[in-house]
């Protein structure tokens, strides 16, 4: 990733039109790359396997997953933006404690807000809401990206990583909720207000709850399958794409054999 | 070196102050709302087990702390007193069933002034998922089988699960959990019958800022 | 079967695997016979169902993984897993319990990890735990011994109960489990736990009919059957002595200590040995060469840990029997045990660099 091109300071120096366009193109490809990294290639849930503890513990229903996903998303955007804003004033030696302070402050604020406005969900998420502090995806992004990049990109990165994480949470929650109790969006009114109670869908009518899906081991198994599916898709893509490259490799191999 | 440390300390302190201020501000803004939410939640539980039509006092404020062997252990338990025009109507008592299959089961038992059970709910438990957790209203309506039952001197032996010859069904696969709950509800009802006059004459409250 | 000589190092050939597996399957016969005698046809039907499902599942997964099918399909390991699972299930559990369990054992616990020799957990026990955790009501509806039942259970009746939940006369499983005196009968292990929870002493509790004349009616003979099968395996050197010996000794020590401290609240060693799945676990499950420890010292630690866990879980756990949970926990610990009990390589000094 080339960041120098994208810094706003450069934009002030009245560049030529084509230069401006080149900058815009670079910025656009940077955003695209960020989205691709956050949503798929470097997904915090599926690839980095960060924040597994809340990921596995609260995804018994879509509602819980969505609640925790949104909370994490808010914290990620907030902390990434703040870290990016202050990146010039923080000496290197004390950046980690400051990042932790910022993240903790955001988590506490989100926790208080959820307590006030989505009380039922706050009760359901319990300890895992304050535990967002320990979600390594957040400090990881602050350290690896936000502390080196301007505000807009850093916030966008937070948004994409957060959505990537939330998507995995919701997919896992949906799988476990359908298998475990045969519903989708059960209890969604806790998050979105009373109007949303109509969203609840009865997918299957189960005589017996499949408890394994709701209990933590089910989360591990479902997560394993999700990762396997992602890897399978990736290898399918890789199989299809680099045909021209393969020839080049072959030639190298021939040379190697000959030498 | 020393200078760098001083500078860093100052920056760190500045951030700490800023973060604390932010959290404090949000706390201040949400404090009232959170308190109202908690109160609403509690009232919702209470209204589930005490008919709100017959009560017109502030249930949230009229509460007592009591301690008695019959309530499962020697911890203080909360009692909410329901009155209609200052006349006692019912009370909701939090109680503990100490002999659940895995640990204590926390219950809230509402009793009409005549001693009949008006409703029971499970507040907290760690029973086996799929077996003992049917004491939750979300999982099964078993807990409503207490409604309108009365403990008298000569039906005490009926206050048991049917396996022990009583009038309450145990649910499939679990006996210990319902047994513990039945016993706790019965003891709470007995406690209420013995102490109801005294409870309603008390003037103290569990809320400090009345 | 083709006979082929592998170049060194000499791995176990397929030939030996299937021979060993067949031997172990034969050794379960006395125990299964005792089960049939005391509890009726239920477990035999479950074993049949489980074996059929396991073979189908194995076939599908092997063809998905593009592995040689005929060789691995009949190496006996899938059949053994299914037999062990069928033995463990409650005799009157519904048919889909067996099918689900068998699928889980073969497709997920065994094949997803890479097939025979690569599974970290014992497939039969992992499937049993999955079923117990997911469907606790069905998995704890144990059928009492035939002699205590008020309804005659023949083969046809058992079959219809497993398939539909009712006998041909319309009795439900719950009614079948009800004693003539009107209470639901639990397993001896469960009854004892209930009674001690109620404040009864062990001596008072074991006067109940489920305990029979000795320790536990029916169950003691099933355990004796598996003990016999286990001794046969030991005699044929099919399983190592260290694991079952240290497992049983560990249970003996734990229960003896508990019993001598508080004889009213703790069952005797013989009760622990001869109820639940103790003997099956000792000789047929803990000795699984794949998921257990490898060296003799390791096996002793492995068995002792399992015995200790069985005792602890039986005493304090939330589920009735403990062998399956103990086995899974020990499977997890096996690599660690191996790490610390690695035998000294000949010619190397004792201290590893």
Short mmCIF file of N, CA and C in Angstrom, two decimals, chain A residues 129-223:
data_model
loop_
_atom_site.label_atom_id
_atom_site.label_comp_id
_atom_site.label_asym_id
_atom_site.label_seq_id
_atom_site.Cartn_x
_atom_site.Cartn_y
_atom_site.Cartn_z
N UNK A 129 -19.75 -7.57 26.47
CA UNK A 129 -19.71 -6.18 26.01
C UNK A 129 -18.46 -5.47 26.53
N UNK A 130 -18.24 -5.43 27.85
CA UNK A 130 -16.98 -4.82 28.30
C UNK A 130 -15.74 -5.55 27.78
N UNK A 131 -15.89 -6.83 27.46
CA UNK A 131 -14.72 -7.58 26.98
C UNK A 131 -14.29 -7.19 25.57
N UNK A 132 -15.06 -6.32 24.92
CA UNK A 132 -14.62 -5.83 23.61
C UNK A 132 -13.24 -5.19 23.74
N UNK A 133 -12.98 -4.64 24.92
CA UNK A 133 -11.66 -4.03 25.17
C UNK A 133 -10.55 -5.00 24.80
N UNK A 134 -10.77 -6.28 25.12
CA UNK A 134 -9.70 -7.25 24.91
C UNK A 134 -9.73 -7.83 23.50
N UNK A 135 -10.62 -7.35 22.65
CA UNK A 135 -10.65 -7.86 21.28
C UNK A 135 -9.44 -7.33 20.52
N UNK A 136 -8.55 -8.24 20.21
CA UNK A 136 -7.27 -7.82 19.63
C UNK A 136 -7.44 -7.17 18.27
N UNK A 137 -8.57 -7.45 17.60
CA UNK A 137 -8.77 -6.85 16.29
C UNK A 137 -8.70 -5.33 16.42
N UNK A 138 -9.18 -4.78 17.53
CA UNK A 138 -9.27 -3.33 17.66
C UNK A 138 -7.90 -2.70 17.86
N UNK A 139 -7.18 -3.21 18.86
CA UNK A 139 -5.86 -2.61 19.06
C UNK A 139 -4.94 -2.94 17.90
N UNK A 140 -5.19 -4.10 17.28
CA UNK A 140 -4.40 -4.49 16.12
C UNK A 140 -4.55 -3.49 15.00
N UNK A 141 -5.77 -3.08 14.71
CA UNK A 141 -5.99 -2.11 13.64
C UNK A 141 -5.44 -0.75 14.03
N UNK A 142 -5.60 -0.38 15.30
CA UNK A 142 -5.08 0.92 15.74
C UNK A 142 -3.58 0.97 15.51
N UNK A 143 -2.90 -0.10 15.90
CA UNK A 143 -1.45 -0.13 15.81
C UNK A 143 -0.99 -0.28 14.36
N UNK A 144 -1.64 -1.21 13.64
CA UNK A 144 -1.12 -1.56 12.32
C UNK A 144 -1.53 -0.55 11.25
N UNK A 145 -2.68 0.04 11.38
CA UNK A 145 -3.13 0.91 10.29
C UNK A 145 -3.41 2.34 10.71
N UNK A 146 -4.28 2.49 11.72
CA UNK A 146 -4.77 3.84 12.03
C UNK A 146 -3.65 4.76 12.48
N UNK A 147 -2.65 4.22 13.19
CA UNK A 147 -1.60 5.10 13.71
C UNK A 147 -0.66 5.57 12.61
N UNK A 148 -0.85 5.10 11.38
CA UNK A 148 0.06 5.51 10.31
C UNK A 148 -0.67 6.19 9.16
N UNK A 149 -2.00 6.30 9.25
CA UNK A 149 -2.75 6.77 8.10
C UNK A 149 -3.71 7.89 8.47
N UNK A 150 -4.08 8.71 7.47
CA UNK A 150 -4.97 9.84 7.75
C UNK A 150 -6.38 9.41 8.16
N UNK A 151 -7.09 10.37 8.68
CA UNK A 151 -8.38 10.13 9.30
C UNK A 151 -9.34 9.35 8.42
N UNK A 152 -9.52 9.81 7.17
CA UNK A 152 -10.56 9.21 6.34
C UNK A 152 -10.29 7.73 6.11
N UNK A 153 -9.03 7.41 5.72
CA UNK A 153 -8.71 6.02 5.45
C UNK A 153 -8.83 5.18 6.72
N UNK A 154 -8.36 5.74 7.84
CA UNK A 154 -8.39 4.98 9.08
C UNK A 154 -9.82 4.66 9.49
N UNK A 155 -10.72 5.65 9.36
CA UNK A 155 -12.11 5.39 9.72
C UNK A 155 -12.70 4.36 8.78
N UNK A 156 -12.35 4.49 7.49
CA UNK A 156 -12.89 3.54 6.53
C UNK A 156 -12.40 2.13 6.83
N UNK A 157 -11.13 2.05 7.22
CA UNK A 157 -10.57 0.76 7.58
C UNK A 157 -11.33 0.18 8.78
N UNK A 158 -11.61 1.05 9.77
CA UNK A 158 -12.38 0.61 10.93
C UNK A 158 -13.75 0.10 10.52
N UNK A 159 -14.38 0.84 9.62
CA UNK A 159 -15.71 0.45 9.15
C UNK A 159 -15.67 -0.92 8.49
N UNK A 160 -14.69 -1.10 7.60
CA UNK A 160 -14.63 -2.36 6.85
C UNK A 160 -14.28 -3.54 7.75
N UNK A 161 -13.29 -3.35 8.61
CA UNK A 161 -12.93 -4.43 9.53
C UNK A 161 -14.12 -4.76 10.43
N UNK A 162 -14.79 -3.70 10.89
CA UNK A 162 -15.95 -3.91 11.77
C UNK A 162 -17.06 -4.66 11.06
N UNK A 163 -17.31 -4.26 9.80
CA UNK A 163 -18.38 -4.96 9.06
C UNK A 163 -17.97 -6.40 8.81
N UNK A 164 -16.70 -6.60 8.48
CA UNK A 164 -16.21 -7.96 8.26
C UNK A 164 -16.43 -8.83 9.49
N UNK A 165 -16.11 -8.28 10.63
CA UNK A 165 -16.28 -9.02 11.88
C UNK A 165 -17.76 -9.27 12.15
N UNK A 166 -18.56 -8.23 11.92
CA UNK A 166 -19.98 -8.35 12.20
C UNK A 166 -20.63 -9.38 11.27
N UNK A 167 -20.21 -9.40 10.03
CA UNK A 167 -20.78 -10.37 9.09
C UNK A 167 -20.56 -11.79 9.57
N UNK A 168 -19.34 -12.06 10.01
CA UNK A 168 -19.04 -13.41 10.50
C UNK A 168 -19.91 -13.71 11.71
N UNK A 169 -20.01 -12.74 12.63
CA UNK A 169 -20.85 -12.94 13.81
C UNK A 169 -22.28 -13.28 13.40
N UNK A 170 -22.81 -12.52 12.45
CA UNK A 170 -24.21 -12.72 12.08
C UNK A 170 -24.39 -14.06 11.37
N UNK A 171 -23.46 -14.40 10.47
CA UNK A 171 -23.60 -15.69 9.78
C UNK A 171 -23.56 -16.83 10.79
N UNK A 172 -22.59 -16.75 11.70
CA UNK A 172 -22.47 -17.79 12.73
C UNK A 172 -23.74 -17.83 13.59
N UNK A 173 -24.22 -16.63 13.94
CA UNK A 173 -25.44 -16.56 14.75
C UNK A 173 -26.61 -17.17 14.01
N UNK A 174 -26.71 -16.90 12.71
CA UNK A 174 -27.83 -17.43 11.94
C UNK A 174 -27.76 -18.95 11.87
N UNK A 175 -26.56 -19.48 11.59
CA UNK A 175 -26.42 -20.95 11.51
C UNK A 175 -26.84 -21.58 12.83
N UNK A 176 -26.31 -21.02 13.93
CA UNK A 176 -26.57 -21.65 15.22
C UNK A 176 -28.03 -21.48 15.63
N UNK A 177 -28.62 -20.33 15.30
CA UNK A 177 -30.01 -20.12 15.71
C UNK A 177 -30.94 -21.04 14.94
N UNK A 178 -30.70 -21.18 13.62
CA UNK A 178 -31.56 -22.06 12.83
C UNK A 178 -31.42 -23.50 13.30
N UNK A 179 -30.18 -23.95 13.47
CA UNK A 179 -29.99 -25.34 13.89
C UNK A 179 -30.47 -25.56 15.31
N UNK A 180 -30.23 -24.58 16.16
CA UNK A 180 -30.49 -24.78 17.58
C UNK A 180 -31.94 -24.63 17.96
N UNK A 181 -32.60 -23.59 17.46
CA UNK A 181 -33.99 -23.41 17.86
C UNK A 181 -34.92 -23.18 16.69
N UNK A 182 -34.40 -23.28 15.46
CA UNK A 182 -35.27 -23.23 14.30
C UNK A 182 -35.83 -21.86 13.97
N UNK A 183 -35.26 -20.80 14.54
CA UNK A 183 -35.78 -19.46 14.26
C UNK A 183 -34.67 -18.58 13.69
N UNK A 184 -35.07 -17.40 13.24
CA UNK A 184 -34.12 -16.36 12.87
C UNK A 184 -34.62 -15.05 13.46
N UNK A 185 -33.73 -14.21 13.90
CA UNK A 185 -34.08 -12.91 14.46
C UNK A 185 -34.96 -13.02 15.70
N UNK A 186 -34.80 -14.07 16.46
CA UNK A 186 -35.56 -14.18 17.71
C UNK A 186 -35.05 -13.11 18.68
N UNK A 187 -35.97 -12.33 19.22
CA UNK A 187 -35.59 -11.32 20.20
C UNK A 187 -34.99 -10.08 19.58
N UNK A 188 -35.20 -9.87 18.29
CA UNK A 188 -34.60 -8.72 17.61
C UNK A 188 -35.18 -7.41 18.15
N UNK A 189 -36.39 -7.48 18.76
CA UNK A 189 -36.99 -6.25 19.28
C UNK A 189 -36.15 -5.65 20.41
N UNK A 190 -35.33 -6.47 21.06
CA UNK A 190 -34.45 -5.94 22.10
C UNK A 190 -33.46 -4.94 21.51
N UNK A 191 -33.09 -5.17 20.25
CA UNK A 191 -32.09 -4.31 19.63
C UNK A 191 -32.74 -3.15 18.89
N UNK A 192 -33.79 -3.44 18.15
CA UNK A 192 -34.33 -2.45 17.23
C UNK A 192 -35.63 -1.82 17.70
N UNK A 193 -36.14 -2.23 18.83
CA UNK A 193 -37.40 -1.65 19.28
C UNK A 193 -38.57 -2.55 18.92
N UNK A 194 -39.75 -2.22 19.45
CA UNK A 194 -40.88 -3.14 19.37
C UNK A 194 -41.35 -3.41 17.95
N UNK A 195 -41.17 -2.43 17.03
CA UNK A 195 -41.67 -2.64 15.68
C UNK A 195 -41.03 -3.86 15.02
N UNK A 196 -39.82 -4.22 15.50
CA UNK A 196 -39.05 -5.26 14.81
C UNK A 196 -39.48 -6.67 15.19
N UNK A 197 -40.38 -6.79 16.16
CA UNK A 197 -40.70 -8.15 16.59
C UNK A 197 -41.33 -8.96 15.47
N UNK A 198 -41.86 -8.28 14.45
CA UNK A 198 -42.41 -8.99 13.31
C UNK A 198 -41.37 -9.63 12.42
N UNK A 199 -40.09 -9.26 12.61
CA UNK A 199 -39.04 -9.80 11.77
C UNK A 199 -38.73 -11.26 12.09
N UNK A 200 -39.16 -11.71 13.25
CA UNK A 200 -38.82 -13.07 13.69
C UNK A 200 -39.39 -14.09 12.70
N UNK A 201 -38.52 -14.99 12.27
CA UNK A 201 -38.94 -16.00 11.29
C UNK A 201 -38.80 -17.38 11.93
N UNK A 202 -39.84 -18.17 11.78
CA UNK A 202 -39.73 -19.57 12.21
C UNK A 202 -39.30 -20.38 11.00
N UNK A 203 -38.04 -20.80 10.97
CA UNK A 203 -37.53 -21.49 9.79
C UNK A 203 -37.90 -22.97 9.84
N UNK A 204 -37.57 -23.59 10.93
CA UNK A 204 -37.85 -25.01 11.09
C UNK A 204 -38.71 -25.19 12.33
N UNK A 205 -39.54 -26.20 12.31
CA UNK A 205 -40.26 -26.53 13.53
C UNK A 205 -39.62 -27.75 14.15
N UNK A 206 -38.85 -27.54 15.19
CA UNK A 206 -38.11 -28.63 15.79
C UNK A 206 -38.85 -29.13 17.02
N UNK A 207 -38.99 -30.44 17.11
CA UNK A 207 -39.55 -31.01 18.33
C UNK A 207 -38.53 -30.92 19.46
N UNK A 208 -37.29 -31.18 19.08
CA UNK A 208 -36.23 -31.14 20.08
C UNK A 208 -35.24 -30.07 19.68
N UNK A 209 -34.87 -29.22 20.61
CA UNK A 209 -33.81 -28.27 20.33
C UNK A 209 -32.53 -29.04 20.08
N UNK A 210 -31.79 -28.63 19.06
CA UNK A 210 -30.47 -29.22 18.87
C UNK A 210 -29.50 -28.39 19.70
N UNK A 211 -29.36 -28.80 20.98
CA UNK A 211 -28.68 -27.94 21.95
C UNK A 211 -27.22 -27.70 21.60
N UNK A 212 -26.60 -28.67 20.94
CA UNK A 212 -25.17 -28.52 20.64
C UNK A 212 -24.91 -27.22 19.89
N UNK A 213 -25.83 -26.88 18.98
CA UNK A 213 -25.63 -25.68 18.18
C UNK A 213 -25.64 -24.43 19.05
N UNK A 214 -26.44 -24.44 20.11
CA UNK A 214 -26.55 -23.26 20.95
C UNK A 214 -25.38 -23.18 21.93
N UNK A 215 -24.90 -24.34 22.37
CA UNK A 215 -23.82 -24.35 23.35
C UNK A 215 -22.48 -24.04 22.67
N UNK A 216 -21.49 -23.59 23.45
CA UNK A 216 -20.20 -23.19 22.87
C UNK A 216 -19.56 -24.20 21.92
N UNK A 217 -19.57 -25.52 22.17
CA UNK A 217 -18.92 -26.41 21.20
C UNK A 217 -19.49 -26.27 19.80
N UNK A 218 -20.78 -26.01 19.71
CA UNK A 218 -21.41 -25.82 18.39
C UNK A 218 -20.80 -24.65 17.68
N UNK A 219 -20.44 -23.60 18.43
CA UNK A 219 -19.82 -22.44 17.83
C UNK A 219 -18.47 -22.80 17.23
N UNK A 220 -17.71 -23.60 17.94
CA UNK A 220 -16.40 -24.01 17.42
C UNK A 220 -16.57 -24.80 16.12
N UNK A 221 -17.51 -25.74 16.14
CA UNK A 221 -17.69 -26.59 14.97
C UNK A 221 -18.16 -25.75 13.78
N UNK A 222 -19.16 -24.89 14.02
CA UNK A 222 -19.67 -24.05 12.93
C UNK A 222 -18.57 -23.14 12.40
N UNK A 223 -17.78 -22.58 13.30
CA UNK A 223 -16.68 -21.70 12.91
C UNK A 223 -15.69 -22.46 12.03
#
